[in-house]
CSV table of C-alpha atoms in Angstrom, one decimal:
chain,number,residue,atom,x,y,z
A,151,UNK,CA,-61.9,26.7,-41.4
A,152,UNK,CA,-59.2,29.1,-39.6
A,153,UNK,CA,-60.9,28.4,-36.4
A,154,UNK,CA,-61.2,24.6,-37.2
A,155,UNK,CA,-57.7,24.2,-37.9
A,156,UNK,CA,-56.4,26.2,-34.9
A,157,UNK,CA,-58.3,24.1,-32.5
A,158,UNK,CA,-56.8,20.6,-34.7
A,159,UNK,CA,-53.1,22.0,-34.0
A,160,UNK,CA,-54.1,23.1,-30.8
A,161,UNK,CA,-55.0,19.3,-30.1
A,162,UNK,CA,-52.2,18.0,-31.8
A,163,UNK,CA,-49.0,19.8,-29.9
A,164,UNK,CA,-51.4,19.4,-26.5
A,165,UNK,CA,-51.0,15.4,-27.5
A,166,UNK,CA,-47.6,15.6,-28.1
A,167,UNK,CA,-46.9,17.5,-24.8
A,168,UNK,CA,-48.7,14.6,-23.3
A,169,UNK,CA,-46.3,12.0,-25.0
A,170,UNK,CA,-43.4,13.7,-24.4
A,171,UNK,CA,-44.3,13.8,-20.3
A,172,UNK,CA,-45.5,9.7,-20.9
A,173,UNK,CA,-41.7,9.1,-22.4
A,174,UNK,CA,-40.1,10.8,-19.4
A,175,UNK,CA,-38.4,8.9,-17.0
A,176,UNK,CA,-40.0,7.8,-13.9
A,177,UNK,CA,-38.7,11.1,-11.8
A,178,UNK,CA,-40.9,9.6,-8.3
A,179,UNK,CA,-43.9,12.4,-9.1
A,180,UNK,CA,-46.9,12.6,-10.5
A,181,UNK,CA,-47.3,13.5,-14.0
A,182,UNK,CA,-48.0,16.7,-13.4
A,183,UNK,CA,-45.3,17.6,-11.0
A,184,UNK,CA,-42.8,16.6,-13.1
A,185,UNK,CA,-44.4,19.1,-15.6
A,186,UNK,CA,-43.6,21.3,-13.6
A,187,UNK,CA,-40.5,20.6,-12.2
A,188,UNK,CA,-39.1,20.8,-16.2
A,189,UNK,CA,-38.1,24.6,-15.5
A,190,UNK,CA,-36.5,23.9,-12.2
A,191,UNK,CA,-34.5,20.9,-13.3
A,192,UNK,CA,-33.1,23.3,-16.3
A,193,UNK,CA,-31.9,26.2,-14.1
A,194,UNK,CA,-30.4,23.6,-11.5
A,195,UNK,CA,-28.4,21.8,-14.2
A,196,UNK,CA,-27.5,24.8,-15.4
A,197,UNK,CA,-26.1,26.5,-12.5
A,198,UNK,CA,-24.3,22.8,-12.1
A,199,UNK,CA,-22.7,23.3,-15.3
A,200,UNK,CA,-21.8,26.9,-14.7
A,201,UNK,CA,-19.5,25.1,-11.2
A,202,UNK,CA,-18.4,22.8,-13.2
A,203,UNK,CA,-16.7,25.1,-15.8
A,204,UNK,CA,-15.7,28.2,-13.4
A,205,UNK,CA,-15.1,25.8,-10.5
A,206,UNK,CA,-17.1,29.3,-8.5
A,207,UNK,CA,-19.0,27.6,-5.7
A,208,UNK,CA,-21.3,31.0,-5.6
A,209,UNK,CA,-22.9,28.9,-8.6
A,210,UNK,CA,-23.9,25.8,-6.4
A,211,UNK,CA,-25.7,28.3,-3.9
A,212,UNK,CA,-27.9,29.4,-7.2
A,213,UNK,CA,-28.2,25.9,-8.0
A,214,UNK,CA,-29.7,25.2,-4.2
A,215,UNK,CA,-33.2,26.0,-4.5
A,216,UNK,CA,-34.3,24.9,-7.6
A,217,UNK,CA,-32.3,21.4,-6.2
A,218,UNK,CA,-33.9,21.8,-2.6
A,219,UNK,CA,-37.4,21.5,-4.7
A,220,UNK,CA,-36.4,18.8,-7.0
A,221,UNK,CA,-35.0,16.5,-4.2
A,222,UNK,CA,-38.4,17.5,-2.1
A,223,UNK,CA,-40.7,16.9,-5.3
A,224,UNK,CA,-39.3,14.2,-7.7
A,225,UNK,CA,-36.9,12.3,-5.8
A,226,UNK,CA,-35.7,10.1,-8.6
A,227,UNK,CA,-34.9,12.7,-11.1
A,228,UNK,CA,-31.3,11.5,-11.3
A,229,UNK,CA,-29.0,9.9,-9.3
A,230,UNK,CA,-26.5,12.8,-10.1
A,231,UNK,CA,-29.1,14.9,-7.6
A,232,UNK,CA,-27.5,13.4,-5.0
A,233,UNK,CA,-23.8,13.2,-6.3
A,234,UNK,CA,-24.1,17.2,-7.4
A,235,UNK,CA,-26.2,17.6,-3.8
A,236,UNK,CA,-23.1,16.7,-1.5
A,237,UNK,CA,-21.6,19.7,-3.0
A,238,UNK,CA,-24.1,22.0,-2.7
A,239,UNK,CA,-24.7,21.3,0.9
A,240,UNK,CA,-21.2,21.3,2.0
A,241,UNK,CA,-21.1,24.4,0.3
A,242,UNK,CA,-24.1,26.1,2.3
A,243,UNK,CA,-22.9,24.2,5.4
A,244,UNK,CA,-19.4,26.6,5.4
A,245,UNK,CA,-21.3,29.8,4.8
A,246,UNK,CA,-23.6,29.0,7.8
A,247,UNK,CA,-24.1,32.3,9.7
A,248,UNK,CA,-24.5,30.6,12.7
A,249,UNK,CA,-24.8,27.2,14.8
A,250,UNK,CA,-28.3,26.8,14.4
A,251,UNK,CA,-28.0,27.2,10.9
A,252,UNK,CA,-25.3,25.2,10.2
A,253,UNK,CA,-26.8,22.3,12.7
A,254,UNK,CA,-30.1,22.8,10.1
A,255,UNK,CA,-28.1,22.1,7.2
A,256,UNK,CA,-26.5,19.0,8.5
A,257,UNK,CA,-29.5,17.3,9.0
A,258,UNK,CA,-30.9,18.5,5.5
A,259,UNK,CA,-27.6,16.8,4.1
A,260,UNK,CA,-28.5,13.8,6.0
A,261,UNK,CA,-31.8,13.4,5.0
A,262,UNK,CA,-30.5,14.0,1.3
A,263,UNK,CA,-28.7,10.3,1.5
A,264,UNK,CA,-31.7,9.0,3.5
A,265,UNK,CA,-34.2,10.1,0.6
A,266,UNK,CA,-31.1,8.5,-2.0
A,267,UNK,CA,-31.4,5.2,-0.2
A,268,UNK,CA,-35.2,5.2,0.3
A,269,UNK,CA,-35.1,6.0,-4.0
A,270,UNK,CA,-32.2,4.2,-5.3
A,271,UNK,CA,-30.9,1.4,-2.2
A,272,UNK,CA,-27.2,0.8,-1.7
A,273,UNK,CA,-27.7,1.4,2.4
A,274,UNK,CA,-24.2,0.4,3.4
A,275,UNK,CA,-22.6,2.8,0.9
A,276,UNK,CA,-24.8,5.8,1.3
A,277,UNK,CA,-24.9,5.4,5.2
A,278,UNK,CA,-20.9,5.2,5.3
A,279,UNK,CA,-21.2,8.2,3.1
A,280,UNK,CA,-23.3,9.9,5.6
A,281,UNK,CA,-20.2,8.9,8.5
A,282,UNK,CA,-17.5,10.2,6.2
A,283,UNK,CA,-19.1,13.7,5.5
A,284,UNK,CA,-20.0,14.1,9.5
A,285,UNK,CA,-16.6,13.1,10.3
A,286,UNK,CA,-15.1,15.7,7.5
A,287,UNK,CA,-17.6,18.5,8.9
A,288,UNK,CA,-17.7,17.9,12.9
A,289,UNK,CA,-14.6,16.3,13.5
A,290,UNK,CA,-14.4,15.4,17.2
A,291,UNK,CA,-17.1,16.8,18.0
A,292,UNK,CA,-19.3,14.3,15.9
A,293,UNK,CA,-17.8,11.2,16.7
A,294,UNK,CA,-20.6,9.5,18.0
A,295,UNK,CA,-22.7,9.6,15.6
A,296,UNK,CA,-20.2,9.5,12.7
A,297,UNK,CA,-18.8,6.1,14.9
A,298,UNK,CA,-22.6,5.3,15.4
A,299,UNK,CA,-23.1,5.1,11.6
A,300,UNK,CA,-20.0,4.0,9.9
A,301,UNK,CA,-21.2,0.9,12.7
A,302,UNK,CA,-24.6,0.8,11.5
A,303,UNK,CA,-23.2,0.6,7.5
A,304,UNK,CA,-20.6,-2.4,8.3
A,305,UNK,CA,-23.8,-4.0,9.6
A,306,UNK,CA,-26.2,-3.7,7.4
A,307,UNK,CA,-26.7,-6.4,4.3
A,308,UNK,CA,-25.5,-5.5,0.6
A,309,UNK,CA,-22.1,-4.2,-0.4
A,310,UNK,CA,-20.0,-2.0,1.7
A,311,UNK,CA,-16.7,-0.2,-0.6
A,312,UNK,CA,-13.5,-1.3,1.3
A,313,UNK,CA,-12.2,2.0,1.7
A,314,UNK,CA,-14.9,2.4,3.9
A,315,UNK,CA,-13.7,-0.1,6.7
A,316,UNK,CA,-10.8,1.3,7.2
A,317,UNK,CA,-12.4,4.5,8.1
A,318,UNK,CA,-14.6,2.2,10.5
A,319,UNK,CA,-11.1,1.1,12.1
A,320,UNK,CA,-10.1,4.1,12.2
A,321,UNK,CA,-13.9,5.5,13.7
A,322,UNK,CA,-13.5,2.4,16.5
A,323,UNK,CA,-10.4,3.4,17.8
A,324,UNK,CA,-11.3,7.1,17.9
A,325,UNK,CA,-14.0,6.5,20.2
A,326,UNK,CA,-12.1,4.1,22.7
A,327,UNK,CA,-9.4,6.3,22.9
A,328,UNK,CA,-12.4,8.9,23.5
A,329,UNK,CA,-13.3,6.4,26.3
A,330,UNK,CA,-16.4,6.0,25.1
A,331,UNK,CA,-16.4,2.4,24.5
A,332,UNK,CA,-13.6,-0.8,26.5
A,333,UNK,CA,-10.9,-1.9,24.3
A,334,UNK,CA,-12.8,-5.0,23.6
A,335,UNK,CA,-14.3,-2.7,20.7
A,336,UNK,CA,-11.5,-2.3,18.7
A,337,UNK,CA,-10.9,-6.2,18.5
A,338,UNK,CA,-14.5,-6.8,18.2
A,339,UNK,CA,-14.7,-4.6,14.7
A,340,UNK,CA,-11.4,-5.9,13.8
A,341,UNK,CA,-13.0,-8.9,13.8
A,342,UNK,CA,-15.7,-7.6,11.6
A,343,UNK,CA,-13.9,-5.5,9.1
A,344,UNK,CA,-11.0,-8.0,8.5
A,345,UNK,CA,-13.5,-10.8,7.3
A,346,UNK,CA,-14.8,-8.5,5.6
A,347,UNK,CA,-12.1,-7.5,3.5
A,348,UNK,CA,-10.8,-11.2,2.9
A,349,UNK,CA,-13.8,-11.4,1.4
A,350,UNK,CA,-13.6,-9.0,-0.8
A,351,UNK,CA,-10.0,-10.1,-1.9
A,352,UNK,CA,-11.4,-13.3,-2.6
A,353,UNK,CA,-14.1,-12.4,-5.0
A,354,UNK,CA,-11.6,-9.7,-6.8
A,355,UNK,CA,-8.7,-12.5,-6.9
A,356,UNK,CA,-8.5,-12.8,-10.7
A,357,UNK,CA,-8.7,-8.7,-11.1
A,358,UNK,CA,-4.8,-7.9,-10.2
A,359,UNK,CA,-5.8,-3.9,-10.1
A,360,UNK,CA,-8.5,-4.3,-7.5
A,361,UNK,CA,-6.8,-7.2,-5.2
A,362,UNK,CA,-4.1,-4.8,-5.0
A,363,UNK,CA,-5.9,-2.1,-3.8
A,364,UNK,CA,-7.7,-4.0,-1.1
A,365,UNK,CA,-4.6,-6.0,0.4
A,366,UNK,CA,-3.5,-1.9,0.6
A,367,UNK,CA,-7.0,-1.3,2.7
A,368,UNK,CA,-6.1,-4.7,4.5
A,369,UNK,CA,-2.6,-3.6,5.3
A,370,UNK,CA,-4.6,-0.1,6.8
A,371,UNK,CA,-6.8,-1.8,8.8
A,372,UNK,CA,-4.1,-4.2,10.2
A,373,UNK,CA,-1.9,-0.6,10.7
A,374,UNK,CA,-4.5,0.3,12.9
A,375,UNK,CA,-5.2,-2.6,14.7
A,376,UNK,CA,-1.4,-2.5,15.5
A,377,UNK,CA,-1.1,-1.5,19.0
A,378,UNK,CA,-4.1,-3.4,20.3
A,379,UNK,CA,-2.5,-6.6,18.4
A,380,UNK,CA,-0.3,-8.0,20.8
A,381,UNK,CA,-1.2,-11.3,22.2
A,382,UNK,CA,-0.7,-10.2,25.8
A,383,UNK,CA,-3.2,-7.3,25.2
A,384,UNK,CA,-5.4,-10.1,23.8
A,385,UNK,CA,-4.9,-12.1,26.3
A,386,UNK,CA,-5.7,-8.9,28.9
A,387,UNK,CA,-8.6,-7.5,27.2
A,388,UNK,CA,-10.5,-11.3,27.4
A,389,UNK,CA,-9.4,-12.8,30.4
A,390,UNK,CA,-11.8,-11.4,32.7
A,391,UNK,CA,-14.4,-11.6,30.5
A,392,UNK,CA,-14.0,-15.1,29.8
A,393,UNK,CA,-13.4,-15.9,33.6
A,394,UNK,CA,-16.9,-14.3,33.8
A,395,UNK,CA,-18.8,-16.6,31.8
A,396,UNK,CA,-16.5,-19.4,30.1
A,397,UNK,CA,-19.7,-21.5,27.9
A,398,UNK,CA,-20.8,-18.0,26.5
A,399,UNK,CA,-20.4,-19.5,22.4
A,400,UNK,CA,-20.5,-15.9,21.3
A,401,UNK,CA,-17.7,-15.1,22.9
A,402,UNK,CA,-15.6,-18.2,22.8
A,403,UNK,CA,-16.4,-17.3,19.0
A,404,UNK,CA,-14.7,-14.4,19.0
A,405,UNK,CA,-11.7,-15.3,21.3
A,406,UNK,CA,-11.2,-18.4,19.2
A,407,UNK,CA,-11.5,-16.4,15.8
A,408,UNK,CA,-8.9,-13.3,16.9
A,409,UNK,CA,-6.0,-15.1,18.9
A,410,UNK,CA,-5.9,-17.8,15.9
A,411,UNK,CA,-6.1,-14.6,13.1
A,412,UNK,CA,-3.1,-12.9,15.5
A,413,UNK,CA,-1.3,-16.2,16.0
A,414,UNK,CA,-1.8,-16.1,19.5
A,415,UNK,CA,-1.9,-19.8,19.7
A,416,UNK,CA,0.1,-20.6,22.0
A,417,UNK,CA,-1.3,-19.0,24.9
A,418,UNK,CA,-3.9,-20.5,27.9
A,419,UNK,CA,-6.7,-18.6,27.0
A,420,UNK,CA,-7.0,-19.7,23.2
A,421,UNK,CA,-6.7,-23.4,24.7
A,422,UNK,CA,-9.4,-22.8,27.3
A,423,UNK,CA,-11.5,-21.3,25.1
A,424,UNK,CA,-10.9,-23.6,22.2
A,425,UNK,CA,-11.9,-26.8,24.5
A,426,UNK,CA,-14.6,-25.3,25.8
A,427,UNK,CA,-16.3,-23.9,22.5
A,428,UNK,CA,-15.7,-27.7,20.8
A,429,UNK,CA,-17.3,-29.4,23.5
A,430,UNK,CA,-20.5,-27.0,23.5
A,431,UNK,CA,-20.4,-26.4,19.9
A,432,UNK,CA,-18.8,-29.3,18.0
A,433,UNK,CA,-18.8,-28.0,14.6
A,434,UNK,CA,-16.4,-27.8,11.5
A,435,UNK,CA,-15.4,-24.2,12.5
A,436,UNK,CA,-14.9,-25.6,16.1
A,437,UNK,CA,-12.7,-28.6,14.7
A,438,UNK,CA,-10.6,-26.0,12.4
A,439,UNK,CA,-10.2,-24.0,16.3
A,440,UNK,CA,-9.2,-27.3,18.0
A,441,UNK,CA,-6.6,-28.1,14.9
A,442,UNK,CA,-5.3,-25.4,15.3
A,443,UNK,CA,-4.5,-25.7,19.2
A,444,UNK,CA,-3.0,-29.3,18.9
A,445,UNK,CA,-0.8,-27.5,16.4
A,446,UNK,CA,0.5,-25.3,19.1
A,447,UNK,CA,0.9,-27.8,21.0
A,448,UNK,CA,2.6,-30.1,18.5
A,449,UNK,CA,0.2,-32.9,19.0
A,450,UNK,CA,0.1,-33.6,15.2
A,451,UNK,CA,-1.9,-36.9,14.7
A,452,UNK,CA,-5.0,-35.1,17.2
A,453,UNK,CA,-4.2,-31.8,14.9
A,454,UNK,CA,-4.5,-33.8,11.7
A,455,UNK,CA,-7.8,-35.6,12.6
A,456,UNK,CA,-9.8,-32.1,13.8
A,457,UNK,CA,-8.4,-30.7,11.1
A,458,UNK,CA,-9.4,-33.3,8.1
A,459,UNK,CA,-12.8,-32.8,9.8
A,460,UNK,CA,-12.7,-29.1,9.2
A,461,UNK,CA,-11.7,-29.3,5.8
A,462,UNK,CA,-15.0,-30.8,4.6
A,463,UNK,CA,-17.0,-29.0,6.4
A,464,UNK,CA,-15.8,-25.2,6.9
A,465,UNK,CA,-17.5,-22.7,5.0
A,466,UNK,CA,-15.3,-21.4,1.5
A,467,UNK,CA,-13.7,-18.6,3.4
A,468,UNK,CA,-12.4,-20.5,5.7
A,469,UNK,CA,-10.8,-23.7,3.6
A,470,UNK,CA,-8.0,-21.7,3.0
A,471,UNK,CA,-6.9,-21.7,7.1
A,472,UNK,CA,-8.1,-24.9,7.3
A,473,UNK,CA,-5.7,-26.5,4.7
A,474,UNK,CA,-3.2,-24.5,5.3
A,475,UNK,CA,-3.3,-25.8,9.0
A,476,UNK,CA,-3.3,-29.1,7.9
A,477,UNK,CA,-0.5,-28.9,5.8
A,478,UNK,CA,1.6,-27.3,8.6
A,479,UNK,CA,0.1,-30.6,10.5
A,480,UNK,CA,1.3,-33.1,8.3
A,481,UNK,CA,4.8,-31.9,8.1
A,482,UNK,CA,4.8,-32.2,11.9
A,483,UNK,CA,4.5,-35.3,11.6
A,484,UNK,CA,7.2,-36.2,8.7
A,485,UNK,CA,4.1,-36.9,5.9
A,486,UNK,CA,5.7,-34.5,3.5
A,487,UNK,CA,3.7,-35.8,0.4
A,488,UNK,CA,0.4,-35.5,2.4
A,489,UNK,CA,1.3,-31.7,3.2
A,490,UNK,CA,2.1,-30.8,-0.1
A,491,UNK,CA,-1.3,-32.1,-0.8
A,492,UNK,CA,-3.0,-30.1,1.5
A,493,UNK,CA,-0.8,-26.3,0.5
A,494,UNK,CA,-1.9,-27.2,-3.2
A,495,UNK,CA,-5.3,-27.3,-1.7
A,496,UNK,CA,-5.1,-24.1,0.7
A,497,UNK,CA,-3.5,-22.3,-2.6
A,498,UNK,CA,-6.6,-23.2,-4.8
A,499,UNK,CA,-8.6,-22.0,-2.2
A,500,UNK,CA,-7.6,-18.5,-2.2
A,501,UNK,CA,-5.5,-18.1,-5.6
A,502,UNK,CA,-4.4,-14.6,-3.5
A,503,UNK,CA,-2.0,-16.4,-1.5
A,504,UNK,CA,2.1,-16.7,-1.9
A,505,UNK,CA,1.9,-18.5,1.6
A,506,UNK,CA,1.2,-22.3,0.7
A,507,UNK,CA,4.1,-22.0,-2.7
A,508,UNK,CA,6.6,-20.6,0.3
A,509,UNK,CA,5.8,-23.4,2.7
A,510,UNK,CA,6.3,-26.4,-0.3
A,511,UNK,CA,9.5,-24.9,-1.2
A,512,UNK,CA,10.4,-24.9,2.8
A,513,UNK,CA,9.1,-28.5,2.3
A,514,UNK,CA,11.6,-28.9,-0.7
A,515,UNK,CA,14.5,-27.7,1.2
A,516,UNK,CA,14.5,-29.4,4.1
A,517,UNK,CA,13.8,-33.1,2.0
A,518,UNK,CA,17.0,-32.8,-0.3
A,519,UNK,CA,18.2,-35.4,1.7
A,520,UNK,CA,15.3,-37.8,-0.2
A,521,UNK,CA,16.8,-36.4,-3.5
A,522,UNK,CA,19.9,-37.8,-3.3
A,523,UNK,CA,20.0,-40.2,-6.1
A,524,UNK,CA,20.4,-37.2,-8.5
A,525,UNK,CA,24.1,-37.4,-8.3
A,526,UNK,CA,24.3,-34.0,-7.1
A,527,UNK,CA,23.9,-34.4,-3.4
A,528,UNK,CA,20.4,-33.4,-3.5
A,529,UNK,CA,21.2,-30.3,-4.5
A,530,UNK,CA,17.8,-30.8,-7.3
A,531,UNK,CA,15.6,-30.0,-4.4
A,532,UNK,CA,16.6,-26.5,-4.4
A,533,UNK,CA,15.6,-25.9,-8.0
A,534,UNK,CA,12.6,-26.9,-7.6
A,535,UNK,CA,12.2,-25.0,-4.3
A,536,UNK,CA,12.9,-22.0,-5.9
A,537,UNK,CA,10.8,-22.2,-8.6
A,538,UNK,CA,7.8,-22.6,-5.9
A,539,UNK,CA,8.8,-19.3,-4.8
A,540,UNK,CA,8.9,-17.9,-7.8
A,541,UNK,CA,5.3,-18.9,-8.2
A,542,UNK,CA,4.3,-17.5,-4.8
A,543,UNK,CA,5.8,-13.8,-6.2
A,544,UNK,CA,3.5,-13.9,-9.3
A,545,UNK,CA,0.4,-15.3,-7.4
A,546,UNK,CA,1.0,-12.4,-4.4
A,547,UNK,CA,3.1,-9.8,-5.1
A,548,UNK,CA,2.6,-8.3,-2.2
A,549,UNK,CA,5.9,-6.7,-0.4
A,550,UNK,CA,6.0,-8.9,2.6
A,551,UNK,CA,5.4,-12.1,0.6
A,552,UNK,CA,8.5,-10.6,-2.0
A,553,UNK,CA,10.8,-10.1,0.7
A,554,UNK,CA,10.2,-13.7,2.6
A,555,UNK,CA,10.6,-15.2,-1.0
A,556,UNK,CA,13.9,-13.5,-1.9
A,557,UNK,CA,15.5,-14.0,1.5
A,558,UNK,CA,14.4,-17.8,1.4
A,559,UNK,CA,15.5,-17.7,-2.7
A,560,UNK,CA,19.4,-16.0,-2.1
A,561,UNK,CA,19.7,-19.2,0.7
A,562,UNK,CA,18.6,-21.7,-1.4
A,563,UNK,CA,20.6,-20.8,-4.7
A,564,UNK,CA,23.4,-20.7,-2.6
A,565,UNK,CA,22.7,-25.0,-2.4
A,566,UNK,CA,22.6,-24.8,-6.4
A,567,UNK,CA,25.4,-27.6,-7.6
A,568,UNK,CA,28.7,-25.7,-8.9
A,569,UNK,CA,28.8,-26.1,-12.8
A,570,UNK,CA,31.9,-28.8,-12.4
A,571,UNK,CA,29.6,-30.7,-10.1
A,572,UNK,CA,26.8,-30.4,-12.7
A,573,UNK,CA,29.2,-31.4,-15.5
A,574,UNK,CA,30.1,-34.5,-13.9
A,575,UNK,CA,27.0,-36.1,-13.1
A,576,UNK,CA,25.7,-35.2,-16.5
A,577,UNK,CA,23.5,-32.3,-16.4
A,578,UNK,CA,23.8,-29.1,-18.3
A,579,UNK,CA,22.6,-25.7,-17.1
A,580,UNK,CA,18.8,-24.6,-18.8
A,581,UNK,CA,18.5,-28.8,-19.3
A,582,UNK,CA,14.8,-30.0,-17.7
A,583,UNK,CA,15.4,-32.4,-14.9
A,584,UNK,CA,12.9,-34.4,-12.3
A,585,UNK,CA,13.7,-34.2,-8.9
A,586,UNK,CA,13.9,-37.8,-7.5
A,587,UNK,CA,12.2,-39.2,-4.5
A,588,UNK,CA,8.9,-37.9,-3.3
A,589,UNK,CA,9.4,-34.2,-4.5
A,590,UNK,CA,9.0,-35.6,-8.0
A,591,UNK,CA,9.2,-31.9,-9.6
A,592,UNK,CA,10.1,-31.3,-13.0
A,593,UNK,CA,12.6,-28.8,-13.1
A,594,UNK,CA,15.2,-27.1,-14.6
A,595,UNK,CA,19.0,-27.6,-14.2
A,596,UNK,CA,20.7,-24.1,-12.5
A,597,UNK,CA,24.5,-23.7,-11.3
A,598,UNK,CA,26.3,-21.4,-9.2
C-alpha cells in the first residue's frame, strides 16, 4: 500500500508540474526549455530587483548571464527582457576592457532589439531605438550608421514616436555637415519628418496634452531646419538639379511640396516647376501646387478654379492647405462671404489650427465698411473680429498663434465704439448684437 500510494502522489505532483508548464505563457521555447529556464529567469529578476532598489549597477552585471541565456533560449519571456536588457548592456558596454570587447557588446545590444522586433514587432520604434543608443555610445564616430538607421526607421511602415524625428533632423544634418551627404538631404527628410509629424498632430487633435507636445517636436524640427530654410538656399540647392532634368515628377514633387511648405512662392523655380509637374501630372495635389502659384501671382479667378479642383480631390492631410489657399483666393478677389466659407472649411479640417479664425477676423476688419448700418460706424465688425481671435487662442494655443492674436486683438479694440457713441445709437455694453451686412455675426456689444 505504502509503495502504491507513493507512486499515485508521485503521479499526481508529476501532472501538476505538467499543468503548471501547459499554463505558462508562450515564452518562444519548447516546453522543456522553459522548464528549465524557470531557475534562470528567478535569479535574473532577482538581480533586476536588487538594481532597482540599490540603484548598484554591479547588480545588472550578475543579472547578465542568466539574461544572456534567457534572450538566447526563450525570446518571448517578457517584453521587460528587453526594457531591463538596454541597461544591462550599456552597463557591460562601459566596463569594456578594450575595443574589441566593447565593439562585441555593441553588436550583442543590437541584435537584442533585432530579436525584440523579430518577437514582439514595432520595427520603426525599436530600430530608432537602436540609432539613439549608437548615437549615445559612439558619438561621431557612429554617425553613419546611427544616421543609416534612424533613416531606415522613418522609412519603414507602422508607428514611429515623434520624438524620434527630430533626432532624425538632427542625425541628417550631422551627416551633411560631416559631408557625407549634398544639402539636398536635409530638405529631402525635412520633407519626410514634417509630414510626418502633421500627421501625428492631426490624429492627437482632440488630446490637448499630446498635440502640445508634438507642435513642441514640430517647432524642433523646424529649429533645425532653420538655416537651410531660406528660400534663396532653396532656390540654390534645386536649381541645378532641376535645370538637369525639368519632367523628373519626383523631383518636381518635392520642389513643389518644400518651396509652398517654406512660402517660397514667389520665386521662378516654384513656377517652373509647378507648370511643369501640372502638365505631366495633372492631379488634385498638382492643382492645389498650381493654386497656389496663381496666388503668388495674384491671378485670383485661375487660383480659385485649380484650387476648387483640389479641394475635392486632395488627400485629408492636405484639405487643410487646400482651403486655406482658397480662402486666401477668394478675398483676392473681393468674395468675402465665399472666403469665410472656405477658412471654416480649412478650420474643420485640422481642428489644430488658430490660422483660418485669424484670417476671418482680418476678413472682419477690413469689411466694417459693409457694417455701417449699425449706427456705430461699423465699429460692430470689430467685436466680432475679436471674438474670432479669441477662438483661434483656444483652438491653438500655441505661442506664435497668441502673439499674432493679441497684437491683431489690442488694434482692433482700439476701433471699439466709445460708450457715449454706444449710448446713442442704443446699445449697452454686455447687450448681444448682429453685425449687419454680410459678416452677419452675432455678437456682443464692447466699448472703450
Amino acid at each position: 500500500m505504502k509503495t502504491i500510494k507513493t507512486l499515485t502522489i508521485g503521479l499526481f505532483l508529476a501532472a501538476m508540474g505538467s499543468s503548471v508548464v501547459a499554463q505558462q505563457p508562450n515564452w518562444g521555447c519548447s516546453d522543456e526549455v522553459q522548464q528549465e529556464m524557470l531557475a534562470p529567469v528567478s535569479l535574473y529578476q532577482d538581480a533586476v530587483k536588487q538594481y532597482k532598489a540599490t540603484k548598484d549597477s554591479r547588480w545588472l552585471e550578475e543579472a547578465y548571464p542568466y539574461w544572456h541565456e534567457i534572450v538566447a533560449k526563450c525570446p518571448k519571456q517578457s517584453k521587460n527582457l528587453y526594457n531591463n536588457g538596454t541597461n544591462i548592456m550599456k552597463v557591460k558596454i562601459s566596463k569594456a576592457k578594450d575595443a574589441a570587447e566593447r565593439d562585441a557588446l555593441i553588436e550583442e545590444l543590437m541584435n537584442m532589439y533585432d530579436i525584440r522586433i523579430a518577437n514582439y514587432g514595432e520595427g520603426p520604434k525599436w530600430t530608432a531605438k537602436k540609432a539613439l543608443d549608437l548615437e549615445e555610445i559612439l558619438k561621431e564616430e557612429g554617425l553613419d550608421r546611427y544616421y543609416a538607421l534612424y533613416d531606415q526607421a522613418v522609412r519603414m511602415e507602422g508607428e514611429l514616436e515623434a520624438a524620434y524625428l527630430v533626432k532624425y533632423m538632427e542625425a541628417t544634418i550631422n551627416y551633411v555637415r560631416a559631408g557625407k551627404a549634398e544639402p539636398t538631404l536635409v530638405v529631402d527628410n525635412y520633407d519626410i519628418a514634417s509630414e510626418k509629424l502633421d500627421d501625428e498632430l492631426q490624429k492627437n487633435a482632440d488630446d490637448s496634452v499630446k498635440a502640445a507636445t508634438i507642435r513642441g517636436y514640430i517647432a524642433g524640427v523646424e529649429a533645425a531646419f532653420s538655416p537651410y530654410a531660406t528660400c534663396d538656399q532653396l532656390v540654390e540647392i534645386y536649381s541645378k538639379k532641376f535645370e538637369a532634368d525639368p519632367e523628373n515628377v519626383d523631383l518636381l514633387k518635392k520642389i513643389t511640396n518644400i518651396m509652398m511648405k517654406k512660402r517660397c512662392t514667389e520665386q521662378q523655380l516654384f513656377f517652373s516647376a509647378t507648370e511643369n509637374l501640372y502638365r505631366l501630372e495633372p492631379t488634385p495635389t498638382t492643382a492645389l501646387s498650381m493654386g497656389q502659384m496663381c496666388l503668388a501671382k495674384k491671378e485670383y479667378s485661375k487660383a480659385i478654379e485649380y484650387l476648387k479642383d483640389a479641394v475635392e480631390g486632395v488627400a485629408d492631410k492636405d484639405k487643410y492647405k487646400a482651403y486655406l489657399y482658397l480662402g486666401h483666393a477668394y478675398n483676392g478677389a473681393k468674395s468675402y462671404s465665399a472666403a469665410r466659407s472656405a477658412y471654416n472649411a480649412a478650420a474643420e479640417a485640422d481642428r489644430t489650427k488658430g490660422e483660418p479664425y485669424r484670417f476671418i477676423a482680418q476678413l472682419y476688419a477690413g469689411s466694417s465698411s459693409t457694417a455701417s448700418e449699425d449706427n456705430v460706424s461699423g465699429r460692430s465688425a470689430y467685436w466680432a473680429a475679436v471674438d474670432k481671435l479669441n477662438k483661434s487662442k483656444s483652438v491653438d494655443p500655441s505661442e506664435e498663434n497668441v502673439e499674432a492674436c493679441n497684437a491683431l486683438i489690442s488694434r482692433y479694440s482700439a476701433h471699439f465704439p466709445k460708450q457715449t457713441d454706444a449710448f446713442m445709437a442704443g446699445l449697452e455694453n454686455g447687450n448681444r448684437f448682429t453685425v449687419p451686412g454680410w459678416i452677419g455675426e452675432s455678437t456682443i456689444v464692447r466699448t472703450r
